[in-house]
PDB file of C-alpha atoms and ligand atoms in Angstrom:
ATOM      1  CA  MET A   1    -102.405-162.617  80.132  1.00  0.00           C
ATOM      2  CA  ILE A   2    -102.590-159.561  78.098  1.00  0.00           C
ATOM      3  CA  ILE A   3     -99.700-160.327  75.544  1.00  0.00           C
ATOM      4  CA  GLY A   4     -98.392-157.079  74.074  1.00  0.00           C
ATOM      5  CA  LYS A   5     -96.922-156.746  70.807  1.00  0.00           C
ATOM      6  CA  SER A   6     -94.125-154.900  69.906  1.00  0.00           C
ATOM      7  CA  LYS A   7     -93.938-152.522  66.697  1.00  0.00           C
ATOM      8  CA  LYS A   8     -92.015-155.045  65.151  1.00  0.00           C
ATOM      9  CA  GLU A   9     -95.306-157.721  65.587  1.00  0.00           C
ATOM     10  CA  ILE A  10     -97.767-155.017  64.589  1.00  0.00           C
ATOM     11  CA  GLU A  11     -96.079-154.152  61.472  1.00  0.00           C
ATOM     12  CA  LYS A  12     -96.687-158.306  60.394  1.00  0.00           C
ATOM     13  CA  MET A  13    -100.178-157.877  61.978  1.00  0.00           C
ATOM     14  CA  ARG A  14    -100.680-155.191  60.011  1.00  0.00           C
ATOM     15  CA  ALA A  15     -99.780-157.572  56.878  1.00  0.00           C
ATOM     16  CA  SER A  16    -102.375-160.401  58.026  1.00  0.00           C
ATOM     17  CA  GLY A  17    -105.051-157.305  58.789  1.00  0.00           C
ATOM     18  CA  LYS A  18    -104.326-156.147  55.415  1.00  0.00           C
ATOM     19  CA  LEU A  19    -104.887-159.502  53.779  1.00  0.00           C
ATOM     20  CA  VAL A  20    -107.551-160.920  55.651  1.00  0.00           C
ATOM     21  CA  GLY A  21    -109.580-157.137  55.032  1.00  0.00           C
ATOM     22  CA  GLN A  22    -108.537-157.612  51.346  1.00  0.00           C
ATOM     23  CA  VAL A  23    -110.241-161.029  50.973  1.00  0.00           C
ATOM     24  CA  LEU A  24    -113.545-160.058  53.009  1.00  0.00           C
ATOM     25  CA  SER A  25    -113.985-157.199  50.871  1.00  0.00           C
ATOM     26  CA  HIS A  26    -113.659-159.395  47.616  1.00  0.00           C
ATOM     27  CA  LEU A  27    -116.172-162.193  49.338  1.00  0.00           C
ATOM     28  CA  ARG A  28    -118.652-159.157  49.659  1.00  0.00           C
ATOM     29  CA  SER A  29    -118.635-158.102  46.059  1.00  0.00           C
ATOM     30  CA  LEU A  30    -119.736-162.001  45.433  1.00  0.00           C
ATOM     31  CA  VAL A  31    -122.665-161.774  47.276  1.00  0.00           C
ATOM     32  CA  GLU A  32    -126.213-161.996  45.272  1.00  0.00           C
ATOM     33  CA  PRO A  33    -128.998-163.825  44.951  1.00  0.00           C
ATOM     34  CA  GLY A  34    -127.801-167.470  43.580  1.00  0.00           C
ATOM     35  CA  ILE A  35    -124.468-167.834  44.718  1.00  0.00           C
ATOM     36  CA  SER A  36    -123.949-170.710  47.789  1.00  0.00           C
ATOM     37  CA  THR A  37    -122.193-169.991  50.602  1.00  0.00           C
ATOM     38  CA  ILE A  38    -119.899-172.637  49.879  1.00  0.00           C
ATOM     39  CA  GLU A  39    -118.857-171.275  46.665  1.00  0.00           C
ATOM     40  CA  ILE A  40    -117.747-167.981  48.854  1.00  0.00           C
ATOM     41  CA  ASP A  41    -116.022-170.577  50.956  1.00  0.00           C
ATOM     42  CA  LYS A  42    -113.614-172.217  48.447  1.00  0.00           C
ATOM     43  CA  VAL A  43    -112.744-168.296  46.896  1.00  0.00           C
ATOM     44  CA  ALA A  44    -111.959-167.432  50.170  1.00  0.00           C
ATOM     45  CA  GLU A  45    -109.640-170.399  50.901  1.00  0.00           C
ATOM     46  CA  LYS A  46    -108.388-169.893  47.725  1.00  0.00           C
ATOM     47  CA  MET A  47    -107.405-166.451  47.731  1.00  0.00           C
ATOM     48  CA  ILE A  48    -105.915-167.001  51.350  1.00  0.00           C
ATOM     49  CA  ARG A  49    -103.497-169.623  50.338  1.00  0.00           C
ATOM     50  CA  ASP A  50    -102.242-167.880  47.197  1.00  0.00           C
ATOM     51  CA  ALA A  51    -100.958-164.967  49.811  1.00  0.00           C
ATOM     52  CA  GLY A  52     -98.773-167.187  51.284  1.00  0.00           C
ATOM     53  CA  ALA A  53    -100.990-167.481  54.251  1.00  0.00           C
ATOM     54  CA  LEU A  54    -103.629-169.707  55.855  1.00  0.00           C
ATOM     55  CA  PRO A  55    -106.719-170.086  56.275  1.00  0.00           C
ATOM     56  CA  THR A  56    -106.980-169.694  60.315  1.00  0.00           C
ATOM     57  CA  PHE A  57    -110.745-170.761  60.785  1.00  0.00           C
ATOM     58  CA  LYS A  58    -110.118-174.388  58.681  1.00  0.00           C
ATOM     59  CA  GLY A  59    -109.278-176.734  61.399  1.00  0.00           C
ATOM     60  CA  TYR A  60    -109.458-174.748  64.227  1.00  0.00           C
ATOM     61  CA  ASN A  61    -111.201-176.989  67.086  1.00  0.00           C
ATOM     62  CA  GLY A  62    -112.219-178.858  64.096  1.00  0.00           C
ATOM     63  CA  PHE A  63    -114.033-176.540  62.174  1.00  0.00           C
ATOM     64  CA  PRO A  64    -114.288-177.590  58.660  1.00  0.00           C
ATOM     65  CA  TYR A  65    -114.541-174.580  56.711  1.00  0.00           C
ATOM     66  CA  SER A  66    -112.147-171.354  55.942  1.00  0.00           C
ATOM     67  CA  ILE A  67    -115.414-168.782  56.432  1.00  0.00           C
ATOM     68  CA  CYS A  68    -117.910-168.950  58.910  1.00  0.00           C
ATOM     69  CA  ALA A  69    -121.458-167.945  56.652  1.00  0.00           C
ATOM     70  CA  SER A  70    -124.159-167.216  58.983  1.00  0.00           C
ATOM     71  CA  VAL A  71    -127.887-166.360  57.554  1.00  0.00           C
ATOM     72  CA  ASN A  72    -130.281-164.604  59.060  1.00  0.00           C
ATOM     73  CA  GLU A  73    -130.915-166.224  62.507  1.00  0.00           C
ATOM     74  CA  GLN A  74    -127.672-167.211  62.545  1.00  0.00           C
ATOM     75  CA  VAL A  75    -125.327-165.455  64.690  1.00  0.00           C
ATOM     76  CA  VAL A  76    -121.764-166.820  64.373  1.00  0.00           C
ATOM     77  CA  HIS A  77    -120.096-169.871  63.223  1.00  0.00           C
ATOM     78  CA  GLY A  78    -121.954-171.468  60.529  1.00  0.00           C
ATOM     79  CA  PHE A  79    -121.528-173.890  58.114  1.00  0.00           C
ATOM     80  CA  PRO A  80    -120.493-172.517  54.469  1.00  0.00           C
ATOM     81  CA  SER A  81    -123.089-174.783  52.514  1.00  0.00           C
ATOM     82  CA  GLY A  82    -124.990-175.903  49.283  1.00  0.00           C
ATOM     83  CA  TYR A  83    -127.602-173.304  50.791  1.00  0.00           C
ATOM     84  CA  LYS A  84    -127.917-169.946  48.126  1.00  0.00           C
ATOM     85  CA  LEU A  85    -128.337-167.141  48.891  1.00  0.00           C
ATOM     86  CA  LYS A  86    -131.797-165.243  48.230  1.00  0.00           C
ATOM     87  CA  ASP A  87    -133.480-161.870  47.860  1.00  0.00           C
ATOM     88  CA  GLY A  88    -133.884-160.413  51.545  1.00  0.00           C
ATOM     89  CA  ASP A  89    -131.404-162.282  53.251  1.00  0.00           C
ATOM     90  CA  ILE A  90    -128.666-161.053  55.461  1.00  0.00           C
ATOM     91  CA  PHE A  91    -125.414-162.853  55.606  1.00  0.00           C
ATOM     92  CA  SER A  92    -122.765-162.696  57.432  1.00  0.00           C
ATOM     93  CA  ILE A  93    -119.009-163.425  56.700  1.00  0.00           C
ATOM     94  CA  ASP A  94    -116.377-164.144  59.384  1.00  0.00           C
ATOM     95  CA  CYS A  95    -112.866-164.820  57.877  1.00  0.00           C
ATOM     96  CA  GLY A  96    -109.678-165.091  59.504  1.00  0.00           C
ATOM     97  CA  ALA A  97    -105.643-165.561  57.800  1.00  0.00           C
ATOM     98  CA  THR A  98    -102.659-166.257  59.332  1.00  0.00           C
ATOM     99  CA  LEU A  99     -99.714-164.591  57.752  1.00  0.00           C
ATOM    100  CA  GLU A 100     -95.741-165.120  58.841  1.00  0.00           C
ATOM    101  CA  GLY A 101     -97.366-166.496  61.994  1.00  0.00           C
ATOM    102  CA  PHE A 102     -99.555-163.662  62.674  1.00  0.00           C
ATOM    103  CA  VAL A 103    -103.533-163.651  62.648  1.00  0.00           C
ATOM    104  CA  GLY A 104    -106.070-161.454  61.300  1.00  0.00           C
ATOM    105  CA  ASP A 105    -109.798-161.514  61.675  1.00  0.00           C
ATOM    106  CA  THR A 106    -112.989-159.768  60.263  1.00  0.00           C
ATOM    107  CA  ALA A 107    -116.486-160.096  59.903  1.00  0.00           C
ATOM    108  CA  THR A 108    -119.186-158.278  57.836  1.00  0.00           C
ATOM    109  CA  THR A 109    -122.575-158.729  57.815  1.00  0.00           C
ATOM    110  CA  VAL A 110    -124.068-158.347  53.461  1.00  0.00           C
ATOM    111  CA  PRO A 111    -127.901-157.669  52.906  1.00  0.00           C
ATOM    112  CA  VAL A 112    -128.503-159.989  49.374  1.00  0.00           C
ATOM    113  CA  GLY A 113    -130.520-158.273  46.951  1.00  0.00           C
ATOM    114  CA  LYS A 114    -133.511-156.506  47.581  1.00  0.00           C
ATOM    115  CA  VAL A 115    -133.229-156.243  51.788  1.00  0.00           C
ATOM    116  CA  ASP A 116    -136.051-154.812  53.926  1.00  0.00           C
ATOM    117  CA  GLU A 117    -135.585-151.395  55.722  1.00  0.00           C
ATOM    118  CA  GLU A 118    -135.707-153.384  58.990  1.00  0.00           C
ATOM    119  CA  ARG A 119    -132.720-155.738  58.370  1.00  0.00           C
ATOM    120  CA  LEU A 120    -131.040-152.925  56.691  1.00  0.00           C
ATOM    121  CA  LYS A 121    -131.210-150.834  59.653  1.00  0.00           C
ATOM    122  CA  LEU A 122    -129.723-153.725  62.036  1.00  0.00           C
ATOM    123  CA  ILE A 123    -126.758-154.221  59.985  1.00  0.00           C
ATOM    124  CA  ARG A 124    -126.038-150.369  60.007  1.00  0.00           C
ATOM    125  CA  ILE A 125    -126.631-149.977  63.482  1.00  0.00           C
ATOM    126  CA  ALA A 126    -124.107-153.323  64.271  1.00  0.00           C
ATOM    127  CA  GLU A 127    -121.441-151.195  61.972  1.00  0.00           C
ATOM    128  CA  GLU A 128    -122.152-147.928  63.894  1.00  0.00           C
ATOM    129  CA  CYS A 129    -121.511-150.214  67.337  1.00  0.00           C
ATOM    130  CA  LEU A 130    -118.452-151.492  65.964  1.00  0.00           C
ATOM    131  CA  ASP A 131    -117.190-147.511  65.094  1.00  0.00           C
ATOM    132  CA  LEU A 132    -118.255-146.551  68.351  1.00  0.00           C
ATOM    133  CA  ALA A 133    -116.243-149.590  70.141  1.00  0.00           C
ATOM    134  CA  ILE A 134    -113.476-148.946  67.863  1.00  0.00           C
ATOM    135  CA  GLU A 135    -113.044-145.394  69.354  1.00  0.00           C
ATOM    136  CA  GLN A 136    -112.662-146.706  73.038  1.00  0.00           C
ATOM    137  CA  CYS A 137    -109.949-148.774  71.551  1.00  0.00           C
ATOM    138  CA  ARG A 138    -107.200-146.179  73.375  1.00  0.00           C
ATOM    139  CA  PRO A 139    -104.564-146.301  75.844  1.00  0.00           C
ATOM    140  CA  GLY A 140    -105.761-145.232  79.209  1.00  0.00           C
ATOM    141  CA  ASN A 141    -109.277-146.565  79.001  1.00  0.00           C
ATOM    142  CA  HIS A 142    -110.668-149.621  80.729  1.00  0.00           C
ATOM    143  CA  LEU A 143    -112.429-153.174  78.563  1.00  0.00           C
ATOM    144  CA  GLY A 144    -115.901-151.892  80.104  1.00  0.00           C
ATOM    145  CA  ASP A 145    -115.667-148.603  77.834  1.00  0.00           C
ATOM    146  CA  ILE A 146    -115.425-150.773  74.580  1.00  0.00           C
ATOM    147  CA  GLY A 147    -118.699-153.020  76.115  1.00  0.00           C
ATOM    148  CA  TRP A 148    -120.314-150.156  77.072  1.00  0.00           C
ATOM    149  CA  ALA A 149    -120.364-148.190  73.763  1.00  0.00           C
ATOM    150  CA  VAL A 150    -121.834-151.478  72.205  1.00  0.00           C
ATOM    151  CA  GLN A 151    -124.185-152.542  74.505  1.00  0.00           C
ATOM    152  CA  HIS A 152    -125.526-149.014  74.817  1.00  0.00           C
ATOM    153  CA  HIS A 153    -126.126-148.023  71.126  1.00  0.00           C
ATOM    154  CA  ALA A 154    -127.611-151.382  70.378  1.00  0.00           C
ATOM    155  CA  GLU A 155    -129.896-150.941  73.236  1.00  0.00           C
ATOM    156  CA  THR A 156    -130.486-147.341  72.532  1.00  0.00           C
ATOM    157  CA  ASN A 157    -131.769-148.549  69.460  1.00  0.00           C
ATOM    158  CA  GLY A 158    -134.013-151.456  70.387  1.00  0.00           C
ATOM    159  CA  TYR A 159    -131.504-154.459  69.778  1.00  0.00           C
ATOM    160  CA  SER A 160    -129.965-156.699  72.127  1.00  0.00           C
ATOM    161  CA  VAL A 161    -126.385-157.635  72.220  1.00  0.00           C
ATOM    162  CA  VAL A 162    -125.115-161.370  72.344  1.00  0.00           C
ATOM    163  CA  ARG A 163    -123.667-162.164  75.982  1.00  0.00           C
ATOM    164  CA  ASP A 164    -122.791-166.268  75.201  1.00  0.00           C
ATOM    165  CA  TYR A 165    -120.080-165.214  72.448  1.00  0.00           C
ATOM    166  CA  VAL A 166    -117.287-161.987  72.548  1.00  0.00           C
ATOM    167  CA  GLY A 167    -114.392-160.403  71.418  1.00  0.00           C
ATOM    168  CA  HIS A 168    -110.816-161.322  72.434  1.00  0.00           C
ATOM    169  CA  GLY A 169    -107.558-160.410  72.231  1.00  0.00           C
ATOM    170  CA  ILE A 170    -105.396-161.644  68.991  1.00  0.00           C
ATOM    171  CA  GLY A 171    -102.020-161.747  67.864  1.00  0.00           C
ATOM    172  CA  ARG A 172     -99.900-165.641  66.770  1.00  0.00           C
ATOM    173  CA  ARG A 173    -103.030-167.015  68.402  1.00  0.00           C
ATOM    174  CA  MET A 174    -106.448-166.351  67.017  1.00  0.00           C
ATOM    175  CA  HIS A 175    -108.004-166.158  70.516  1.00  0.00           C
ATOM    176  CA  GLU A 176    -105.855-164.343  73.389  1.00  0.00           C
ATOM    177  CA  ASP A 177    -106.496-162.718  76.252  1.00  0.00           C
ATOM    178  CA  PRO A 178    -108.554-161.147  77.467  1.00  0.00           C
ATOM    179  CA  GLN A 179    -112.354-161.460  76.485  1.00  0.00           C
ATOM    180  CA  ILE A 180    -114.113-158.544  75.068  1.00  0.00           C
ATOM    181  CA  PRO A 181    -117.622-158.696  75.797  1.00  0.00           C
ATOM    182  CA  ASN A 182    -120.376-156.405  73.793  1.00  0.00           C
ATOM    183  CA  TYR A 183    -121.402-155.380  77.168  1.00  0.00           C
ATOM    184  CA  GLY A 184    -120.006-153.782  80.200  1.00  0.00           C
ATOM    185  CA  LYS A 185    -119.866-150.540  82.262  1.00  0.00           C
ATOM    186  CA  PRO A 186    -117.906-147.845  81.716  1.00  0.00           C
ATOM    187  CA  GLY A 187    -114.310-147.538  83.506  1.00  0.00           C
ATOM    188  CA  LEU A 188    -114.429-151.382  84.546  1.00  0.00           C
ATOM    189  CA  GLY A 189    -112.301-154.001  83.510  1.00  0.00           C
ATOM    190  CA  PRO A 190    -108.956-154.313  82.767  1.00  0.00           C
ATOM    191  CA  LYS A 191    -106.898-151.116  81.450  1.00  0.00           C
ATOM    192  CA  ILE A 192    -106.138-150.846  77.796  1.00  0.00           C
ATOM    193  CA  LYS A 193    -102.557-150.409  76.901  1.00  0.00           C
ATOM    194  CA  ALA A 194    -100.550-149.458  73.665  1.00  0.00           C
ATOM    195  CA  GLY A 195     -99.671-152.985  72.136  1.00  0.00           C
ATOM    196  CA  TYR A 196    -102.443-154.648  72.680  1.00  0.00           C
ATOM    197  CA  VAL A 197    -104.180-155.983  69.706  1.00  0.00           C
ATOM    198  CA  PHE A 198    -108.393-156.783  70.004  1.00  0.00           C
ATOM    199  CA  ALA A 199    -110.575-158.319  67.706  1.00  0.00           C
ATOM    200  CA  VAL A 200    -113.986-156.702  68.552  1.00  0.00           C
ATOM    201  CA  GLU A 201    -116.940-157.918  67.536  1.00  0.00           C
ATOM    202  CA  PRO A 202    -120.537-156.700  67.910  1.00  0.00           C
ATOM    203  CA  MET A 203    -123.101-159.311  67.507  1.00  0.00           C
ATOM    204  CA  VAL A 204    -126.401-157.220  67.369  1.00  0.00           C
ATOM    205  CA  ASN A 205    -129.883-159.305  67.403  1.00  0.00           C
ATOM    206  CA  LYS A 206    -133.243-157.783  66.371  1.00  0.00           C
ATOM    207  CA  GLY A 207    -135.299-159.697  69.535  1.00  0.00           C
ATOM    208  CA  THR A 208    -133.641-161.565  72.453  1.00  0.00           C
ATOM    209  CA  HIS A 209    -130.009-161.831  73.605  1.00  0.00           C
ATOM    210  CA  PHE A 210    -130.199-165.666  73.673  1.00  0.00           C
ATOM    211  CA  THR A 211    -128.983-168.016  71.223  1.00  0.00           C
ATOM    212  CA  LYS A 212    -128.416-171.969  71.108  1.00  0.00           C
ATOM    213  CA  VAL A 213    -126.530-173.991  69.358  1.00  0.00           C
ATOM    214  CA  LEU A 214    -127.496-176.298  66.393  1.00  0.00           C
ATOM    215  CA  SER A 215    -127.163-179.990  65.987  1.00  0.00           C
ATOM    216  CA  ASP A 216    -124.090-179.578  63.608  1.00  0.00           C
ATOM    217  CA  GLY A 217    -122.437-178.382  66.969  1.00  0.00           C
ATOM    218  CA  TRP A 218    -121.495-174.974  65.727  1.00  0.00           C
ATOM    219  CA  THR A 219    -124.016-172.870  63.932  1.00  0.00           C
ATOM    220  CA  VAL A 220    -125.443-170.475  66.254  1.00  0.00           C
ATOM    221  CA  VAL A 221    -128.929-168.817  65.917  1.00  0.00           C
ATOM    222  CA  THR A 222    -131.116-166.905  68.255  1.00  0.00           C
ATOM    223  CA  MET A 223    -133.240-168.085  70.302  1.00  0.00           C
ATOM    224  CA  ASP A 224    -136.559-166.762  69.043  1.00  0.00           C
ATOM    225  CA  GLY A 225    -135.407-167.199  65.378  1.00  0.00           C
ATOM    226  CA  GLN A 226    -134.997-163.304  64.416  1.00  0.00           C
ATOM    227  CA  PRO A 227    -132.476-161.710  62.577  1.00  0.00           C
ATOM    228  CA  SER A 228    -128.575-160.955  64.041  1.00  0.00           C
ATOM    229  CA  ALA A 229    -125.945-158.808  62.198  1.00  0.00           C
ATOM    230  CA  HIS A 230    -122.217-159.528  63.421  1.00  0.00           C
ATOM    231  CA  VAL A 231    -119.489-157.320  61.966  1.00  0.00           C
ATOM    232  CA  GLU A 232    -115.846-157.267  63.332  1.00  0.00           C
ATOM    233  CA  HIS A 233    -112.191-155.927  62.717  1.00  0.00           C
ATOM    234  CA  THR A 234    -108.472-156.411  64.096  1.00  0.00           C
ATOM    235  CA  ILE A 235    -107.836-153.634  65.730  1.00  0.00           C
ATOM    236  CA  ALA A 236    -104.019-152.515  67.186  1.00  0.00           C
ATOM    237  CA  ILE A 237    -103.764-149.441  70.104  1.00  0.00           C
ATOM    238  CA  THR A 238    -101.186-147.348  69.793  1.00  0.00           C
ATOM    239  CA  GLU A 239     -99.970-144.578  71.508  1.00  0.00           C
ATOM    240  CA  GLU A 240    -102.102-142.011  69.259  1.00  0.00           C
ATOM    241  CA  GLY A 241    -105.062-144.204  69.197  1.00  0.00           C
ATOM    242  CA  PRO A 242    -106.832-146.871  67.173  1.00  0.00           C
ATOM    243  CA  GLU A 243    -105.468-148.295  64.139  1.00  0.00           C
ATOM    244  CA  VAL A 244    -108.097-150.738  62.560  1.00  0.00           C
ATOM    245  CA  LEU A 245    -106.158-153.568  60.884  1.00  0.00           C
ATOM    246  CA  THR A 246    -108.158-155.157  58.670  1.00  0.00           C
ATOM    247  CA  ARG A 247    -110.247-152.110  57.218  1.00  0.00           C
ATOM    248  CA  VAL A 248    -109.807-151.477  53.581  1.00  0.00           C
ATOM    249  CA  ALA A 249    -112.078-149.324  51.555  1.00  0.00           C
ATOM    250  CA  SER A 250    -115.416-150.517  50.866  1.00  0.00           C
ATOM    251  CA  THR A 251    -115.022-154.059  53.347  1.00  0.00           C
ATOM    252  CA  GLN A 252    -117.987-152.675  55.543  1.00  0.00           C
ATOM    253  CA  GLY A 253    -120.309-151.725  52.820  1.00  0.00           C
ATOM    254  CA  SER A 254    -124.149-150.833  53.240  1.00  0.00           C
ATOM    255  CA  THR A 255    -123.618-147.817  54.925  1.00  0.00           C
ATOM    256  CA  PRO A 256    -120.819-145.375  54.839  1.00  0.00           C
ATOM    257  CA  TYR A 257    -118.821-144.847  58.249  1.00  0.00           C
ATOM    258  CA  SER A 258    -119.508-141.983  59.902  1.00  0.00           C
ATOM    259  CA  VAL A 259    -117.213-141.895  62.468  1.00  0.00           C
ATOM    260  CA  ALA A 260    -113.523-140.861  62.387  1.00  0.00           C
ATOM    261  CA  CYS A 261    -111.208-143.523  63.599  1.00  0.00           C
ATOM    262  CA  ASN A 262    -107.714-143.473  62.585  1.00  0.00           C
TER     263      ASN A 262
HETATM  264 MG1   MG B   1    -114.148-163.659  63.146  1.00  0.00          MG
HETATM  265 MG1   MG B   2    -113.053-162.841  66.222  1.00  0.00          MG
END
């Protein structure tokens, strides 16, 4: 069942979204060759707790950290570790915060130091996929419109979209109905209504869309070892259209946004 939110509840989600957006923006600014991903996790946890919120991921189904830290061929759900980021890596950070009972969820993929053109393009296309998906988050559209926007843009550019993991409704719980795939057909699926809040999260791969999970039970990698980019925003559907709750200036940073979405 898709849980619609009242104006008051969306107001609260604005606050949790803003917080986690600010956290992610700060984490982005820390990314440089030589920093370990566990250091970034510690900063995230402190910032979230100092703001009176909880790191939603920590303990979620047993996940041990406050961020997911996924490098290069890692798609999502990577463990922060002593691994030191190096020139040429692309680093995806996914973060969630629960403030006054409501969750915000956002992710970005950051180039580390000097990154080759191909990987920069992968990130840019993933960001464009997210922008195009956000544009579809309007009353009267269908869930399939969101998935199609992502799939069409990724595949047109020669990339694939992950099928095994999807976006989701979000509210008092991080994962609510509906599931929001990054693939689909226009006009199909449930109708989008004002008051819904979605976490839309394209996962775009350079090679195959197939993935596997490493022996830690969490880290998802591409089956062919080629790089993957992951970006995510929490979006409230209003009568006027999409309102991106987790966007703060410079949160999604390697390329400026080209599509205006509220
Ligand atoms: Mg997330
Ligand atoms: Mg999510």
